[in-house]
Coordinates of C-alpha atoms and ligand atoms in Angstrom, one line a residue:
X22 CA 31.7 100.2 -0.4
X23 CA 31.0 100.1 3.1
X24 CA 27.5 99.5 2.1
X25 CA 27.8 96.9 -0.2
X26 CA 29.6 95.0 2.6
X27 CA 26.9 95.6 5.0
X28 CA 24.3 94.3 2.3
X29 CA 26.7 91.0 2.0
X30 CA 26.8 90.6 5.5
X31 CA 22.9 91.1 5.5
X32 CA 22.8 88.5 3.4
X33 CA 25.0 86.1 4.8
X34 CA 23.3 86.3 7.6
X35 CA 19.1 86.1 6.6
X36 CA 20.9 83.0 4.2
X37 CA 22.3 81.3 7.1
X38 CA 19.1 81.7 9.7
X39 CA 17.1 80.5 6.7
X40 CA 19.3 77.3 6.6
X41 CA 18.8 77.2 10.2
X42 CA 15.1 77.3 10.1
X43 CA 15.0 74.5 7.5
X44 CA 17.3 72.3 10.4
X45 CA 14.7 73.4 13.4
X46 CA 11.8 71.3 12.0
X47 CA 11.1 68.7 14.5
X48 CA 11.2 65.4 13.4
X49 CA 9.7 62.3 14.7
X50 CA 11.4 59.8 16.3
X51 CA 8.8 56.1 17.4
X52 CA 9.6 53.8 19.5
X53 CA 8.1 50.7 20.6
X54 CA 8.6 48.7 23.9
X55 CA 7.4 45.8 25.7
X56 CA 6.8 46.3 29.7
X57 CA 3.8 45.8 32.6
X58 CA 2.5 43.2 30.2
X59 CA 1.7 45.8 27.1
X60 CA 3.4 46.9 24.1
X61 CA 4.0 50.5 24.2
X62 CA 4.1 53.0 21.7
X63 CA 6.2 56.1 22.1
X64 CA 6.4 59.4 19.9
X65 CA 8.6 62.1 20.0
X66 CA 9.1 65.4 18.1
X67 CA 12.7 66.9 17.9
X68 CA 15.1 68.9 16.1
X69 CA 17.8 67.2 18.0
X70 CA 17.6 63.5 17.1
X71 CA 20.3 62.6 18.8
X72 CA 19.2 63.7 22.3
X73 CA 15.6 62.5 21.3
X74 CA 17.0 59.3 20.9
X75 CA 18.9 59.7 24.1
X76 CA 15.5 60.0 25.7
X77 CA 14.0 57.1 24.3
X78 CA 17.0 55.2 25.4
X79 CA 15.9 57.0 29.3
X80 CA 12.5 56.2 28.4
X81 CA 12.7 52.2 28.1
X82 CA 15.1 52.0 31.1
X83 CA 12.9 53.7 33.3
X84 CA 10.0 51.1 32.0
X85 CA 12.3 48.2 32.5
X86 CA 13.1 49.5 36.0
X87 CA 9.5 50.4 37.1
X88 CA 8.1 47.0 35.9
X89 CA 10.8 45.0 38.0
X90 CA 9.8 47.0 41.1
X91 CA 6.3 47.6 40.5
X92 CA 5.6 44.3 39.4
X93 CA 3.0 42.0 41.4
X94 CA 4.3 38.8 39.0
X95 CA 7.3 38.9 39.1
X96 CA 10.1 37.5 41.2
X97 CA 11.9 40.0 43.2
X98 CA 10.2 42.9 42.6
X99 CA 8.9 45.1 45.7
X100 CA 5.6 44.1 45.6
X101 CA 6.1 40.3 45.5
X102 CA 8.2 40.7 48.4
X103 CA 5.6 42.5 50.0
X104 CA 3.1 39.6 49.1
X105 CA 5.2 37.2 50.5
X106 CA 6.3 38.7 53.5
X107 CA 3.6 37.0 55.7
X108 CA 2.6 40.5 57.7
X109 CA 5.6 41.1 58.4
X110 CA 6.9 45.0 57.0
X111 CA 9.0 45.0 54.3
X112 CA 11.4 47.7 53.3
X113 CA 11.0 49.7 50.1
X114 CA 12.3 52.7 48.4
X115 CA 11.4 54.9 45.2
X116 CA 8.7 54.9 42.9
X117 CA 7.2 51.9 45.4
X118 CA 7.2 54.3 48.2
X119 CA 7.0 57.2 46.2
X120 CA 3.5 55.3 44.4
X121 CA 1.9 53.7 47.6
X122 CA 0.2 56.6 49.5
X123 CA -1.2 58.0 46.3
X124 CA -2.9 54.7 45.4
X125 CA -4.3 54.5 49.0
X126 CA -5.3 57.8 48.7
X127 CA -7.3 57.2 45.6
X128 CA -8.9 54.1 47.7
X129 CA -10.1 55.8 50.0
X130 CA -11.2 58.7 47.9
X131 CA -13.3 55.7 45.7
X132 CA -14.6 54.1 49.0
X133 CA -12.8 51.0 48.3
X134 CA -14.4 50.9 44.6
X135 CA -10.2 50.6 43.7
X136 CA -8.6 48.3 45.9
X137 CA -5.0 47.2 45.6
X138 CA -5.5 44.7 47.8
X139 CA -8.0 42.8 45.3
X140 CA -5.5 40.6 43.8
X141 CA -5.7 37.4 45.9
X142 CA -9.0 37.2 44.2
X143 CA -7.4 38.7 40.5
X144 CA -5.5 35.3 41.1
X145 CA -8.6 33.2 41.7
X146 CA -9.9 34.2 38.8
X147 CA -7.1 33.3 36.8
X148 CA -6.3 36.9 35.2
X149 CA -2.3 36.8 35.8
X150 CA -2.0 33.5 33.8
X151 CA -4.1 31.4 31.1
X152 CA -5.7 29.4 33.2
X153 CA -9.2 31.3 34.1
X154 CA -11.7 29.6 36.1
X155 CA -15.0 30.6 37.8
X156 CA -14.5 30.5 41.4
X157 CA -17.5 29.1 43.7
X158 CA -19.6 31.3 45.7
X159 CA -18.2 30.4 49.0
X160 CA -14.8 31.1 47.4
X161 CA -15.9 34.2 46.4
X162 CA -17.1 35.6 49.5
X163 CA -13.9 34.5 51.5
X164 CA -11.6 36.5 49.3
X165 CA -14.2 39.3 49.4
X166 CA -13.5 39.1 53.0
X167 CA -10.1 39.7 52.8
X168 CA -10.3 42.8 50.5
X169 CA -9.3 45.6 52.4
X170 CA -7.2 48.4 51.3
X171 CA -7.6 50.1 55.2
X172 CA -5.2 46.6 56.1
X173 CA -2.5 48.4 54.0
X174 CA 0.3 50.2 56.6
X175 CA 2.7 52.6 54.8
X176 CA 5.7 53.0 57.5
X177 CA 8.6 55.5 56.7
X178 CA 10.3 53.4 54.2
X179 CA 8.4 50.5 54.8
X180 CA 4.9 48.6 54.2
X181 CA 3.4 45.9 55.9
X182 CA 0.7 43.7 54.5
X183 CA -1.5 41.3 56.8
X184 CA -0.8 37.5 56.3
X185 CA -3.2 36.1 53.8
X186 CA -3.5 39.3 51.8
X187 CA -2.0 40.6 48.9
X188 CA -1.5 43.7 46.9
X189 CA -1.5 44.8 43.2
X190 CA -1.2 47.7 41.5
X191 CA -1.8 47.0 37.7
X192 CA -5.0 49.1 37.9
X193 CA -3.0 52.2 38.3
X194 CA 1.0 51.3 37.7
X195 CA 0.4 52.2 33.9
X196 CA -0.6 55.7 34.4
X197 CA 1.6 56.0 37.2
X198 CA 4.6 55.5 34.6
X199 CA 2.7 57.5 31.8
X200 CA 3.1 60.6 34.3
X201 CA 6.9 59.8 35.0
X202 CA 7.6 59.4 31.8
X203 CA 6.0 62.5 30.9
X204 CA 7.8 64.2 33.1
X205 CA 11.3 63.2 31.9
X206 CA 10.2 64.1 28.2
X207 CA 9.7 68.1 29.5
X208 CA 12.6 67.5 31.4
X209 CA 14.7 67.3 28.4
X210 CA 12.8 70.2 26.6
X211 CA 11.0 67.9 24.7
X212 CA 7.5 70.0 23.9
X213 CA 5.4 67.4 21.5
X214 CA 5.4 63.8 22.3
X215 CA 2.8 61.0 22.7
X216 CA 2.8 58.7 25.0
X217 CA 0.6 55.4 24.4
X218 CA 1.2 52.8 26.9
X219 CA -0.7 50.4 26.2
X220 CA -4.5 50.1 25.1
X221 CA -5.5 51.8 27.9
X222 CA -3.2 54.8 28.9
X223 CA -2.1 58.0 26.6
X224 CA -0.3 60.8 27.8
X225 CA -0.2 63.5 25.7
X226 CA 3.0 66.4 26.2
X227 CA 2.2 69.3 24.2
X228 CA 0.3 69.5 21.2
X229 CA 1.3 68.0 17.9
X230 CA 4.4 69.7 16.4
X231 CA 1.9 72.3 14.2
X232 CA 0.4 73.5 17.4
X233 CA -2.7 71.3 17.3
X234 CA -4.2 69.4 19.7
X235 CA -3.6 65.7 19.9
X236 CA -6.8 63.7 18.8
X237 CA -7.6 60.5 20.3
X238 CA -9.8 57.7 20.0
X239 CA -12.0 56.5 22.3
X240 CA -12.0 52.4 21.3
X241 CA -16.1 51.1 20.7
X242 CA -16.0 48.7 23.8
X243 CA -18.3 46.2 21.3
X244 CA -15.7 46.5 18.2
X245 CA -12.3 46.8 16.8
X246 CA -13.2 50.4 15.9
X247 CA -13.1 54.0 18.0
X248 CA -16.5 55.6 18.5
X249 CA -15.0 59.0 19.8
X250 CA -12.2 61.3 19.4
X251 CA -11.0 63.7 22.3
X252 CA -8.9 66.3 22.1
X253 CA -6.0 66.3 24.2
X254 CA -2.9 69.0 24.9
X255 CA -0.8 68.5 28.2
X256 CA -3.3 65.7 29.5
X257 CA -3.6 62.2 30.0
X258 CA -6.1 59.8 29.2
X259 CA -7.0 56.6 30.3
X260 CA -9.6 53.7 29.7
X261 CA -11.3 50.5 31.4
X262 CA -13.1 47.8 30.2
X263 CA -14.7 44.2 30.4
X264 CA -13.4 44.0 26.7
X265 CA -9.6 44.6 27.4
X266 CA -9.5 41.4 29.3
X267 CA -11.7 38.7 29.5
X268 CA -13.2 35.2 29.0
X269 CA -15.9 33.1 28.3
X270 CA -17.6 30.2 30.1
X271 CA -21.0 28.8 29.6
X272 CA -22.1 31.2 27.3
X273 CA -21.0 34.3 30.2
X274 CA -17.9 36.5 30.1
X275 CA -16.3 37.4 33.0
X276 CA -13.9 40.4 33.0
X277 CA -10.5 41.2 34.3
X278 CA -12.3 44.1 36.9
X279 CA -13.9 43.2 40.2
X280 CA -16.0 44.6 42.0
X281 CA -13.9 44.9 45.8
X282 CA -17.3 44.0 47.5
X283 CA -18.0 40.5 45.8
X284 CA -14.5 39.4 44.7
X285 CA -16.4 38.9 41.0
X286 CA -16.1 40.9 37.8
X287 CA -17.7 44.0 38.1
X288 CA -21.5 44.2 36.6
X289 CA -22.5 47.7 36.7
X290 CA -24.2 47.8 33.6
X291 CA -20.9 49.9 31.9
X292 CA -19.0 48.3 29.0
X293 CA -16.5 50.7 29.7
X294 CA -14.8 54.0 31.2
X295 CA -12.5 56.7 30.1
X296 CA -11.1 59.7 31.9
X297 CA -9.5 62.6 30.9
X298 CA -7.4 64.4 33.2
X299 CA -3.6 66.2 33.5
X300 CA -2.7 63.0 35.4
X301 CA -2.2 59.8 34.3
X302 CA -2.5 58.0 37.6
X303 CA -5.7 59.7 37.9
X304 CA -6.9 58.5 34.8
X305 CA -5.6 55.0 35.3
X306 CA -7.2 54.6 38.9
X307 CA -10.7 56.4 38.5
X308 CA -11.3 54.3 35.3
X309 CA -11.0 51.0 37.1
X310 CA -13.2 52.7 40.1
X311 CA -15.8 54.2 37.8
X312 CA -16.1 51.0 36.5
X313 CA -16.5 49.7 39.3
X314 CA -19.3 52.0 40.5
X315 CA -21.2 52.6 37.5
X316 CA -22.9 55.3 36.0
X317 CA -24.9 56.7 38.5
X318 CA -23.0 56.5 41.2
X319 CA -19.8 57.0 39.1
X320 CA -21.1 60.6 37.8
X321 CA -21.6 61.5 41.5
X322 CA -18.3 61.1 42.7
X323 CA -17.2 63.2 39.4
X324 CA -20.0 65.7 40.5
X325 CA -17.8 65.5 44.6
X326 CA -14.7 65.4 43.5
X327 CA -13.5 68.4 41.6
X328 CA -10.2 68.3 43.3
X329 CA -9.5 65.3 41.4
X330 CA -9.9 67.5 38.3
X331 CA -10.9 65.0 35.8
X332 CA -13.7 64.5 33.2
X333 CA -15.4 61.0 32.1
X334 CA -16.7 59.0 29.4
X335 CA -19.0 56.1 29.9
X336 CA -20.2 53.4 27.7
X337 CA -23.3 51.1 28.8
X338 CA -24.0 47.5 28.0
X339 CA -26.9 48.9 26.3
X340 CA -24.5 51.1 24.3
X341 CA -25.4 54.3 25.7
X342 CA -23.2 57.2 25.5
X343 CA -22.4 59.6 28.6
X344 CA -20.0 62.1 28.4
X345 CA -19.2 64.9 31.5
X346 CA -19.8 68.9 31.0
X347 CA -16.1 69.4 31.2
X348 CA -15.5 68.2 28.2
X349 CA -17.2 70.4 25.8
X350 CA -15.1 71.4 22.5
X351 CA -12.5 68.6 23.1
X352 CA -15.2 65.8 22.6
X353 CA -16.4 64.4 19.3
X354 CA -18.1 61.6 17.4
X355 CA -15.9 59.6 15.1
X356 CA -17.0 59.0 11.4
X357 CA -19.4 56.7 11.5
X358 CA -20.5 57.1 14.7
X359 CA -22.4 60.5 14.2
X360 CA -26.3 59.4 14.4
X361 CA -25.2 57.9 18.7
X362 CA -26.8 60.4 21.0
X363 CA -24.2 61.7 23.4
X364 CA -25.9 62.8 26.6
X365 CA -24.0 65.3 28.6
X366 CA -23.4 64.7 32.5
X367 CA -24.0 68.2 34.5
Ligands
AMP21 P1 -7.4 48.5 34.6 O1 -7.1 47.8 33.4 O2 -6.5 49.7 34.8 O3 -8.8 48.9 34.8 O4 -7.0 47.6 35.8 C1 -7.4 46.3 36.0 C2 -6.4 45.5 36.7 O5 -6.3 45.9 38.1 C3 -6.8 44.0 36.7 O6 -6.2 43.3 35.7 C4 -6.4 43.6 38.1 O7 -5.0 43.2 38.1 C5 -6.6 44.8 38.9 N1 -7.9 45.0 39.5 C6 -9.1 44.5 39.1 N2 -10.1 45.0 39.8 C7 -9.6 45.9 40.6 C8 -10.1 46.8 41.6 N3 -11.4 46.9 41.9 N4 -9.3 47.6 42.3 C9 -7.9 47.6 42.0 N5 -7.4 46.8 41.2 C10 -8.2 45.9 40.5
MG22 MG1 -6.8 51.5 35.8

């Protein structure tokens, strides 16, 4: 008897953890949102729906809110204050305060090649609106005169900005909210997400829900398709080039990234730049610099700065492929794609 009741008990119980097992499949929740200029695309895997969707619902306010303070457009937000403020400092708080020193930090690390304070001359060109235009030379080399991220003065809670210059941070603001977000999703014991923000920022938490590395492509900066796929598990991604923004005029494109020293679209002979790395802001920063820089002198500072800890892709005009060491068994050529040379950076 007594065993016949453990047996139903047995039973009861491998019956019910079954059931339970069935119920622990994560299940994907997407989301899209609009903020920093860019529809975003957010993936989640749960068992708990609910407090995935709770998450989500974190996940847009904390967009909302970081665009309205990070923002260089629009009305109010810190760093519209802070270009307005004539010189004089300006009081801020959070992730303004919290983003500042590190995007100074990755100036100075670039030599200037990233430069927040580039955007009187972003504005010249006519990337925040419609209406582009071709500055003239001596235009040109006045705002290159005033580019100079050193101006920048980070107080204790405040920032001041020299009269006449003005500060941006849409090179970096993307993957500085890919990491925050990031963070919030492990916060809430979320292990598998992605994280797109945008065409040129991933993050990815995790792997995919069957333990497998994330794949993602690598667009072809000279068509609609992806070239390359890379592996990614707990790492970020991000990508810059001429093609994301531009426009035309006289038979010339000009491009959305300048070059800090000239005040003009960058022409280093690159079409465009990706970097892998566990931070976003990395990612988002180093691209516009490497950009910037070029190949040559763009694989040097990956060869000097290891305590950056990121890895690099780089497309030429010519459509040359470069890829770093570090990225050896996560790096691949998409279908279609398999004949390009690939020539590894040591
Ligand atoms: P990204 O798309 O991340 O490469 O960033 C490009 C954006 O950053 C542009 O749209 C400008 O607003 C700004 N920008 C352009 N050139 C630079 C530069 N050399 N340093 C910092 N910001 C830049
Ligand atoms: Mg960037």
């Amino acid at each position: 008897m007594k065993k016949r009741i453990f047996s139903a008990v047995f039973t009861l119980i491998m019956g019910m953890s079954l059931l339970a097992g069935c119920n622990t499949q994560p299940e994907k929740l997407e989301f899209t949102t609009f903020a920093m200029d860019t529809v975003m695309n957010i993936t989640i895997y749960s068992e708990d729906q609910d407090g995935a969707r709770g998450v989500s619902e974190a996940l847009t306010s904390l967009l909302a809110g970081m665009d309205s303070m990070l923002s260089a457009t629009r009305e109010g937000s810190d760093i519209s204050q802070i270009n307005q403020s004539e010189g004089q400092p300006v009081e801020v708080t959070g992730w303004t305060m919290e983003l500042l020193p590190q995007v100074l930090e990755l100036c100075q690390a670039t030599d200037g090649a990233l430069d927040i304070t580039a955007y009187p001359a972003v504005k010249a060109w006519g990337f925040t609106g419609e209406e582009h235009r071709v500055p003239p030379s001596n235009e040109l080399a006045e705002l290159a005169a005033k580019i100079d991220y050193t101006a920048v003065e980070l107080g204790m809670n405040t920032v001041s900005v020299p009269a006449g210059m003005e500060i941006d941070l849409g090179a970096v603001a993307k993957g500085y909210a890919g990491d925050l977000l990031a963070y919030n999703v492990r916060d809430n014991n979320l292990s598998s997400a992605l994280l797109d923000l945008g065409q040129s920022t991933i993050v990815a938490v995790g792997t995919k829900p069957d333990g497998s590395p994330w794949r993602i492509g690598v667009r072809d900066p000279e068509g609609e398709d992806y070239f390359a796929v890379v592996e990614l598990e707990d790492m970020a991604m991000g990508t810059s080039g001429g093609y994301q923004r531009y426009f035309e005029e006289g038979g010339v494109t000009y491009w959305h990234i300048l070059d800090p020293k000239t005040a003009a679209p960058a022409r280093s002979g690159l079409s465009s730049v990706t970097v892998v790395s566990p931070s976003a802001l990395t990612c988002d920063g180093l691209s516009t610099a490497l950009f910037v820089m070029g190949l040559e002198d763009g694989t040097q500072f990956w060869r000097d700065h290891p305590e950056l800890e990121f890895e690099a892709v780089f497309v030429t005009e010519n459509g040359e492929i470069y890829r770093t060491a570090g990225l050896e068994g996560r790096f691949s050529l998409a279908d279609g794609y398999q004949d390009r040379e690939v020539t590894v950076l040591e």
